[in-house]
Amino acid sequence: MTALLTVSDLQVGFQDRGRIMRAVDGVSLSVDRGRTLGVVGESGCGKSVTSLAIMGLVPQPPGVIQGGEITFDGKNLLALPPKEMRALRGGRIGMIFQEPMTSLNPVYTCGEQINETLRAHGMSAPDKARARAIELLDLVGLPSPAKRIDDYPHQLSGGQRQRVMIAIALANDPDLLIADEPTTALDVTIQAQILQLMKDLQNRTGMAILLVTHDLGVVAETCDDVVVMYAGLVVERASTASLYSDPQHPYTIGLMAAVPRITAKAERLDTIDGTLPPPWVQIPGCRFAPRCPLATDKCRAEQPPMREITPGHQVACWFAPIDERITTP
Amino acid sequence: MLDTLAKRLLQSIPVLIGVLVLGFLLVQLSPGDPARVFAGAMAPPEVVEQIREKMGLDRSLWTQFWGYVERVMHGDLGRSFISNKTVTSELLAAIVPTMELMIACLIWSIPLGIGMGTLAAVWRGSLVDRAVMAFSVAGVSLPIFFICLLLIQWFGVKWQLFPFIGRGGPLWTVEGLRHIALPALSLGLIFIGPVARMTRSSVLEVLRLDHVRTARSKGLNESQVILRHGLRNALIPVVTLVGLQAGYLLGGAVVTETVFSYPGIGRLSVGAILSADYPLAQGCILVLALAFIIINMIVDILYAILDPRVQKR
Ligand SMILES: Nc1ncnc2c1ncn2[C@@H]1O[C@H](COP(=O)(O)OP(=O)(O)OP(=O)(O)O)[C@@H](O)[C@H]1O
Ligand SMILES: [Mg+2]
């Protein structure tokens, strides 16, 4: 059986003063209908670039897709003619962006911005489009949608704008929803509401969700499977249950340790010592080695391949399968 | 929006007072003697004295100023020293041609400038971009009288396509159009450059914004993205900047009208100043200041139309 979306060995670079830095260096993942895949990793590891690449929205230049394949429902998106790609964008694939405050155009009303995507995908009758827009705003839980539809974005709060953004992404009943940190910029209660909303909508429509986040707490609550990214690479891949009960990669374990109690507001995952290496630094071995408490000479010299530790649980680390005792001092 | 306009009107009152004071002082400070100018160089001193008395020039500065303001309030701007017609009638006769010139200039140069700037932004770094930038630099750095002379030489003298002296009639007549062609062309040529440059930088800036990426994510095609989400938002700063260029345009009109002997406010002002026709010069300054205020109000209205965030505050 093939998944709805499969990304294999995706490589995306950015030109910068003559050299190309790899922002994404061999990412593979897949999501199926009705499932939610979480993509976690700290800031700058290439999560947004991966999502944009799926949408065909990596700014080129400076971006360059240097390799890999993205297959959506049997079609290779990287080779799709622009016109067909446009039909998918906002149609069968919807996307919600990280920045709710700036993702909507300030000079058009919410209704106009929803209508635009409806019209681009074939709903041309204005009264039908308006009715659909109101229905969508109601669906995403915007209070008194028939009135708010004529509001401009600056008249809405951040959470309300993100709801409008979700309405836009869902307007044409997508099969895949890419949500790039849909809640990072919002406060905790709104965060929970928005995530719940996405789950409800998924139950209703059976769409697949690719949920990008910093926040392992969010993953635990919403995702079926997880991909952990580090410096443009996937370092661990597992079902959520397996990842939480048996984390394998030292980076993942570090992330878990960095997760505060579920109730507290989730922090950014930067509590592991050290920082992400800048993309132009060539690291011959494991990229996490400079920060890894377990690193050996082998780690520094040779990049570990992805290996299956238990069925469905893969990790790129020479130490795996890891013994819990070694890591928790 | 009405609030903004009312505020603007109130703000323009000090400007108008300033203009009145300046226009008045102009007469006081200028080297010539108005009574002497009016009487004529050959008049005997007694006549000049008489005229001085009749014009009230012997009274105190304050009384004179107050009298002047009072007359202006009643719409009486005095009589031209030279033609002896009322200044109001001279001004009224010149306003229409100048407005026609402005319309004829803006109607092609603004859309063209905006179009050129947008193309330059979309094809940034391409030949089109470089051509547009070169053109606008040339337009900004060539003095306008030089452009006028070039146009006269080619279109007027060499190819004899258009007349280049005076006005041929109202704008909607063929002769009117033929006569306004060269003045409108030269005035527009200096205006296109700044408009194109502002549009280019504004569009470039807007196209980098998040909401443009959202527009693409909705499956809109590239021209919808650029026009509806790029250019539409980019127009907001462009309008402001165009408003700021209004003075530049009025100054250009003075030169253009003079070179083409076009009977508008610009030429009237230059004539009035050169011949020390003080009442007329005062009137012209008043009209130019009013024009400036009105242009800025139009800009405010456009701004409120283009940017919904302005209206609701
Ligand atoms: N338009 C661009 N031009 C140049 N470099 C870029 C561009 N977009 C992203 N990058 C680089 O790609 C790398 C990955 O960025 P990305 O936005 O995918 O990170 P992220 O994982 O989404 O981080 P965050 O959690 O902060 O959103 C970064 O080093 C970033 O500097
Ligand atoms: Mg991101």
GROMACS .gro file of C-alpha atoms in nm, chain A:
model
  329
    1MET     CA    1   0.000   0.000   0.000
    2THR     CA    2   0.139   0.343  -0.084
    3ALA     CA    3   0.087   0.639   0.143
    4LEU     CA    4  -0.095   0.956   0.035
    5LEU     CA    5   0.219   1.163   0.065
    6THR     CA    6   0.570   1.029   0.046
    7VAL     CA    7   0.880   1.242   0.066
    8SER     CA    8   1.200   1.056  -0.002
    9ASP     CA    9   1.552   1.183   0.039
   10LEU     CA   10   1.452   1.544  -0.017
   11GLN     CA   11   1.740   1.788  -0.045
   12VAL     CA   12   1.687   2.161  -0.050
   13GLY     CA   13   1.965   2.420  -0.051
   14PHE     CA   14   1.980   2.797  -0.044
   15GLN     CA   15   2.228   2.998  -0.245
   16ASP     CA   16   2.414   3.240  -0.031
   17ARG     CA   17   2.698   3.448  -0.169
   18GLY     CA   18   2.815   3.185  -0.414
   19ARG     CA   19   2.792   2.881  -0.191
   20ILE     CA   20   2.490   2.663  -0.138
   21MET     CA   21   2.384   2.578   0.212
   22ARG     CA   22   2.180   2.264   0.263
   23ALA     CA   23   1.877   2.346   0.472
   24VAL     CA   24   1.723   2.004   0.415
   25ASP     CA   25   1.961   1.719   0.350
   26GLY     CA   26   1.784   1.394   0.280
   27VAL     CA   27   1.448   1.403   0.455
   28SER     CA   28   1.212   1.110   0.410
   29LEU     CA   29   0.866   1.082   0.555
   30SER     CA   30   0.518   0.966   0.466
   31VAL     CA   31   0.161   1.031   0.581
   32ASP     CA   32  -0.155   0.843   0.507
   33ARG     CA   33  -0.519   0.942   0.493
   34GLY     CA   34  -0.676   0.996   0.830
   35ARG     CA   35  -0.337   0.999   1.002
   36THR     CA   36  -0.136   1.275   1.162
   37LEU     CA   37   0.239   1.287   1.129
   38GLY     CA   38   0.432   1.511   1.364
   39VAL     CA   39   0.755   1.670   1.251
   40VAL     CA   40   0.961   1.793   1.546
   41GLY     CA   41   1.300   1.952   1.584
   42GLU     CA   42   1.450   2.272   1.706
   43SER     CA   43   1.442   2.604   1.528
   44GLY     CA   44   1.625   2.610   1.197
   45CYS     CA   45   1.640   2.233   1.142
   46GLY     CA   46   1.446   2.260   0.815
   47LYS     CA   47   1.086   2.187   0.912
   48SER     CA   48   0.934   2.483   0.731
   49VAL     CA   49   1.151   2.434   0.427
   50THR     CA   50   1.034   2.073   0.405
   51SER     CA   51   0.668   2.180   0.424
   52LEU     CA   52   0.718   2.454   0.168
   53ALA     CA   53   0.890   2.210  -0.065
   54ILE     CA   54   0.583   1.985  -0.056
   55MET     CA   55   0.368   2.286  -0.151
   56GLY     CA   56   0.615   2.384  -0.421
   57LEU     CA   57   0.659   2.716  -0.244
   58VAL     CA   58   1.031   2.720  -0.169
   59PRO     CA   59   1.136   3.063  -0.300
   60GLN     CA   60   1.355   2.995  -0.604
   61PRO     CA   61   1.598   3.164  -0.610
   62PRO     CA   62   1.761   3.156  -0.358
   63GLY     CA   63   1.622   2.808  -0.294
   64VAL     CA   64   1.720   2.505  -0.503
   65ILE     CA   65   1.562   2.162  -0.484
   66GLN     CA   66   1.873   1.954  -0.516
   67GLY     CA   67   1.735   1.606  -0.505
   68GLY     CA   68   1.477   1.360  -0.381
   69GLU     CA   69   1.117   1.291  -0.464
   70ILE     CA   70   0.782   1.408  -0.336
   71THR     CA   71   0.493   1.183  -0.430
   72PHE     CA   72   0.135   1.283  -0.362
   73ASP     CA   73  -0.134   1.032  -0.454
   74GLY     CA   74   0.096   0.875  -0.712
   75LYS     CA   75   0.206   1.202  -0.871
   76ASN     CA   76   0.563   1.325  -0.851
   77LEU     CA   77   0.514   1.682  -0.732
   78LEU     CA   78   0.866   1.792  -0.819
   79ALA     CA   79   0.805   1.713  -1.186
   80LEU     CA   80   0.447   1.841  -1.204
   81PRO     CA   81   0.372   2.117  -1.457
   82PRO     CA   82   0.307   2.453  -1.279
   83LYS     CA   83  -0.058   2.450  -1.374
   84GLU     CA   84  -0.128   2.114  -1.214
   85MET     CA   85   0.074   2.211  -0.910
   86ARG     CA   86  -0.144   2.522  -0.873
   87ALA     CA   87  -0.454   2.308  -0.890
   88LEU     CA   88  -0.324   2.099  -0.599
   89ARG     CA   89  -0.221   2.400  -0.391
   90GLY     CA   90  -0.519   2.518  -0.196
   91GLY     CA   91  -0.717   2.238  -0.358
   92ARG     CA   92  -0.617   1.889  -0.250
   93ILE     CA   93  -0.333   2.022  -0.033
   94GLY     CA   94  -0.397   2.303   0.212
   95MET     CA   95  -0.140   2.477   0.425
   96ILE     CA   96  -0.148   2.678   0.746
   97PHE     CA   97   0.149   2.898   0.820
   98GLN     CA   98   0.353   2.970   1.127
   99GLU     CA   99   0.274   3.343   1.142
  100PRO     CA  100  -0.099   3.411   1.194
  101MET     CA  101  -0.048   3.786   1.232
  102THR     CA  102   0.101   3.835   0.887
  103SER     CA  103  -0.032   3.545   0.681
  104LEU     CA  104  -0.349   3.726   0.574
  105ASN     CA  105  -0.352   4.020   0.337
  106PRO     CA  106  -0.446   4.333   0.537
  107VAL     CA  107  -0.634   4.499   0.250
  108TYR     CA  108  -0.897   4.231   0.186
  109THR     CA  109  -1.175   4.111   0.412
  110CYS     CA  110  -1.170   3.756   0.544
  111GLY     CA  111  -1.454   3.669   0.312
  112GLU     CA  112  -1.270   3.797   0.009
  113GLN     CA  113  -0.964   3.595   0.100
  114ILE     CA  114  -1.164   3.277   0.140
  115ASN     CA  115  -1.357   3.343  -0.181
  116GLU     CA  116  -1.034   3.375  -0.367
  117THR     CA  117  -0.932   3.020  -0.297
  118LEU     CA  118  -1.284   2.894  -0.373
  119ARG     CA  119  -1.282   3.077  -0.704
  120ALA     CA  120  -0.933   2.952  -0.793
  121HIS     CA  121  -1.067   2.600  -0.756
  122GLY     CA  122  -1.383   2.634  -0.955
  123MET     CA  123  -1.657   2.782  -0.737
  124SER     CA  124  -1.746   3.093  -0.930
  125ALA     CA  125  -2.101   3.186  -0.822
  126PRO     CA  126  -2.053   3.469  -0.570
  127ASP     CA  127  -2.353   3.389  -0.351
  128LYS     CA  128  -2.259   3.022  -0.332
  129ALA     CA  129  -1.900   3.115  -0.247
  130ARG     CA  130  -2.018   3.350   0.025
  131ALA     CA  131  -2.242   3.089   0.177
  132ARG     CA  132  -1.954   2.843   0.173
  133ALA     CA  133  -1.722   3.099   0.333
  134ILE     CA  134  -1.967   3.157   0.616
  135GLU     CA  135  -2.004   2.782   0.658
  136LEU     CA  136  -1.625   2.747   0.679
  137LEU     CA  137  -1.587   3.026   0.933
  138ASP     CA  138  -1.855   2.859   1.139
  139LEU     CA  139  -1.673   2.527   1.105
  140VAL     CA  140  -1.348   2.671   1.238
  141GLY     CA  141  -1.535   2.820   1.532
  142LEU     CA  142  -1.529   3.189   1.455
  143PRO     CA  143  -1.815   3.350   1.648
  144SER     CA  144  -2.094   3.515   1.442
  145PRO     CA  145  -1.935   3.422   1.110
  146ALA     CA  146  -2.199   3.598   0.899
  147LYS     CA  147  -2.079   3.924   1.049
  148ARG     CA  148  -1.709   3.858   1.084
  149ILE     CA  149  -1.684   3.756   0.718
  150ASP     CA  150  -1.669   4.123   0.623
  151ASP     CA  151  -1.405   4.207   0.881
  152TYR     CA  152  -1.052   4.292   0.783
  153PRO     CA  153  -0.771   4.090   0.941
  154HIS     CA  154  -0.666   4.378   1.166
  155GLN     CA  155  -1.006   4.360   1.332
  156LEU     CA  156  -0.939   4.002   1.448
  157SER     CA  157  -0.718   3.860   1.721
  158GLY     CA  158  -0.426   3.630   1.644
  159GLY     CA  159  -0.627   3.319   1.725
  160GLN     CA  160  -0.917   3.437   1.510
  161ARG     CA  161  -0.684   3.508   1.221
  162GLN     CA  162  -0.539   3.161   1.251
  163ARG     CA  163  -0.894   3.024   1.235
  164VAL     CA  164  -0.954   3.220   0.917
  165MET     CA  165  -0.627   3.080   0.783
  166ILE     CA  166  -0.748   2.729   0.866
  167ALA     CA  167  -1.076   2.805   0.691
  168ILE     CA  168  -0.878   2.905   0.382
  169ALA     CA  169  -0.668   2.590   0.396
  170LEU     CA  170  -0.979   2.374   0.437
  171ALA     CA  171  -1.194   2.560   0.184
  172ASN     CA  172  -1.168   2.301  -0.089
  173ASP     CA  173  -1.177   1.988   0.130
  174PRO     CA  174  -0.809   1.901   0.107
  175ASP     CA  175  -0.683   1.545   0.135
  176LEU     CA  176  -0.370   1.672   0.304
  177LEU     CA  177  -0.335   1.957   0.549
  178ILE     CA  178   0.013   2.088   0.618
  179ALA     CA  179   0.017   2.281   0.943
  180ASP     CA  180   0.347   2.454   1.005
  181GLU     CA  181   0.350   2.534   1.375
  182PRO     CA  182  -0.011   2.649   1.362
  183THR     CA  183  -0.017   2.735   1.731
  184THR     CA  184   0.334   2.849   1.822
  185ALA     CA  185   0.244   3.216   1.803
  186LEU     CA  186  -0.074   3.176   2.007
  187ASP     CA  187  -0.134   3.150   2.378
  188VAL     CA  188  -0.191   2.817   2.545
  189THR     CA  189  -0.569   2.800   2.568
  190ILE     CA  190  -0.611   2.910   2.207
  191GLN     CA  191  -0.342   2.658   2.116
  192ALA     CA  192  -0.542   2.372   2.263
  193GLN     CA  193  -0.861   2.489   2.090
  194ILE     CA  194  -0.696   2.512   1.750
  195LEU     CA  195  -0.540   2.166   1.783
  196GLN     CA  196  -0.872   2.020   1.894
  197LEU     CA  197  -1.037   2.186   1.597
  198MET     CA  198  -0.790   2.030   1.356
  199LYS     CA  199  -0.850   1.689   1.506
  200ASP     CA  200  -1.227   1.725   1.486
  201LEU     CA  201  -1.202   1.829   1.125
  202GLN     CA  202  -0.981   1.533   1.053
  203ASN     CA  203  -1.234   1.297   1.207
  204ARG     CA  204  -1.499   1.450   0.988
  205THR     CA  205  -1.314   1.455   0.655
  206GLY     CA  206  -1.049   1.188   0.693
  207MET     CA  207  -0.775   1.415   0.572
  208ALA     CA  208  -0.410   1.352   0.642
  209ILE     CA  209  -0.227   1.608   0.855
  210LEU     CA  210   0.139   1.696   0.855
  211LEU     CA  211   0.190   1.881   1.179
  212VAL     CA  212   0.514   2.071   1.220
  213THR     CA  213   0.594   2.171   1.575
  214HIS     CA  214   0.857   2.253   1.833
  215ASP     CA  215   0.646   2.108   2.098
  216LEU     CA  216   0.663   1.743   2.201
  217GLY     CA  217   0.361   1.795   2.425
  218VAL     CA  218   0.156   1.881   2.118
  219VAL     CA  219   0.288   1.575   1.940
  220ALA     CA  220   0.188   1.348   2.224
  221GLU     CA  221  -0.167   1.478   2.214
  222THR     CA  222  -0.229   1.493   1.842
  223CYS     CA  223   0.002   1.276   1.632
  224ASP     CA  224  -0.007   0.912   1.531
  225ASP     CA  225   0.351   0.905   1.407
  226VAL     CA  226   0.652   1.126   1.459
  227VAL     CA  227   0.960   1.223   1.265
  228VAL     CA  228   1.241   1.388   1.458
  229MET     CA  229   1.460   1.619   1.254
  230TYR     CA  230   1.804   1.746   1.335
  231ALA     CA  231   2.007   1.983   1.115
  232GLY     CA  232   1.819   1.901   0.794
  233LEU     CA  233   1.809   1.528   0.857
  234VAL     CA  234   1.557   1.284   0.998
  235VAL     CA  235   1.724   1.118   1.295
  236GLU     CA  236   1.436   0.916   1.432
  237ARG     CA  237   1.102   0.794   1.306
  238ALA     CA  238   0.841   0.603   1.505
  239SER     CA  239   0.482   0.581   1.615
  240THR     CA  240   0.408   0.834   1.886
  241ALA     CA  241   0.360   0.561   2.146
  242SER     CA  242   0.687   0.393   2.061
  243LEU     CA  243   0.878   0.721   2.053
  244TYR     CA  244   0.757   0.821   2.395
  245SER     CA  245   0.799   0.486   2.562
  246ASP     CA  246   1.130   0.405   2.401
  247PRO     CA  247   1.314   0.705   2.257
  248GLN     CA  248   1.633   0.595   2.086
  249HIS     CA  249   1.828   0.889   1.952
  250PRO     CA  250   2.023   1.089   2.211
  251TYR     CA  251   1.878   1.402   2.054
  252THR     CA  252   1.523   1.276   2.103
  253ILE     CA  253   1.603   1.180   2.458
  254GLY     CA  254   1.740   1.531   2.511
  255LEU     CA  255   1.420   1.675   2.368
  256MET     CA  256   1.211   1.466   2.603
  257ALA     CA  257   1.414   1.584   2.897
  258ALA     CA  258   1.359   1.937   2.778
  259VAL     CA  259   0.982   1.894   2.771
  260PRO     CA  260   0.840   2.061   3.077
  261ARG     CA  261   0.543   1.919   3.264
  262ILE     CA  262   0.244   1.885   3.034
  263THR     CA  263   0.054   2.159   3.212
  264ALA     CA  264   0.315   2.429   3.182
  265LYS     CA  265   0.340   2.634   2.867
  266ALA     CA  266   0.564   2.442   2.630
  267GLU     CA  267   0.907   2.594   2.589
  268ARG     CA  268   1.123   2.608   2.286
  269LEU     CA  269   1.339   2.302   2.251
  270ASP     CA  270   1.667   2.471   2.312
  271THR     CA  271   1.750   2.332   2.649
  272ILE     CA  272   1.997   2.081   2.508
  273ASP     CA  273   2.350   2.213   2.551
  274GLY     CA  274   2.496   2.377   2.244
  275THR     CA  275   2.322   2.487   1.928
  276LEU     CA  276   2.245   2.360   1.584
  277PRO     CA  277   2.551   2.371   1.359
  278PRO     CA  278   2.514   2.636   1.090
  279PRO     CA  279   2.414   2.475   0.758
  280TRP     CA  280   2.738   2.563   0.582
  281VAL     CA  281   2.953   2.374   0.832
  282GLN     CA  282   3.041   2.035   0.688
  283ILE     CA  283   3.025   1.769   0.954
  284PRO     CA  284   3.167   1.439   0.834
  285GLY     CA  285   3.008   1.217   1.098
  286CYS     CA  286   2.684   1.231   1.292
  287ARG     CA  287   2.562   1.591   1.300
  288PHE     CA  288   2.460   1.565   1.658
  289ALA     CA  289   2.804   1.442   1.767
  290PRO     CA  290   2.935   1.783   1.879
  291ARG     CA  291   2.649   1.808   2.129
  292CYS     CA  292   2.605   1.440   2.208
  293PRO     CA  293   2.708   1.314   2.553
  294LEU     CA  294   2.776   0.968   2.407
  295ALA     CA  295   2.978   1.069   2.101
  296THR     CA  296   3.281   0.858   2.014
  297ASP     CA  297   3.544   0.893   1.741
  298LYS     CA  298   3.331   0.672   1.518
  299CYS     CA  299   3.037   0.912   1.558
  300ARG     CA  300   3.256   1.205   1.460
  301ALA     CA  301   3.395   1.028   1.155
  302GLU     CA  302   3.107   0.839   1.003
  303GLN     CA  303   2.746   0.932   0.953
  304PRO     CA  304   2.514   0.667   1.103
  305PRO     CA  305   2.251   0.525   0.861
  306MET     CA  306   1.881   0.488   0.946
  307ARG     CA  307   1.828   0.147   1.105
  308GLU     CA  308   1.510  -0.027   1.213
  309ILE     CA  309   1.531  -0.109   1.583
  310THR     CA  310   1.185  -0.244   1.643
  311PRO     CA  311   0.917  -0.276   1.372
  312GLY     CA  312   0.824   0.074   1.257
  313HIS     CA  313   1.083   0.243   1.479
  314GLN     CA  314   1.391   0.367   1.295
  315VAL     CA  315   1.683   0.566   1.422
  316ALA     CA  316   2.011   0.701   1.288
  317CYS     CA  317   2.252   0.644   1.574
  318TRP     CA  318   2.545   0.405   1.617
  319PHE     CA  319   2.442   0.332   1.976
  320ALA     CA  320   2.087   0.218   1.904
  321PRO     CA  321   1.924   0.017   2.044
  322ILE     CA  322   2.010   0.223   2.342
  323ASP     CA  323   1.992   0.123   2.705
  324GLU     CA  324   1.786   0.366   2.904
  325ARG     CA  325   2.025   0.346   3.197
  326ILE     CA  326   2.325   0.486   3.011
  327THR     CA  327   2.153   0.806   2.927
  328THR     CA  328   1.977   0.899   3.243
  329PRO     CA  329   2.252   0.972   3.491
   0.00000   0.00000   0.00000
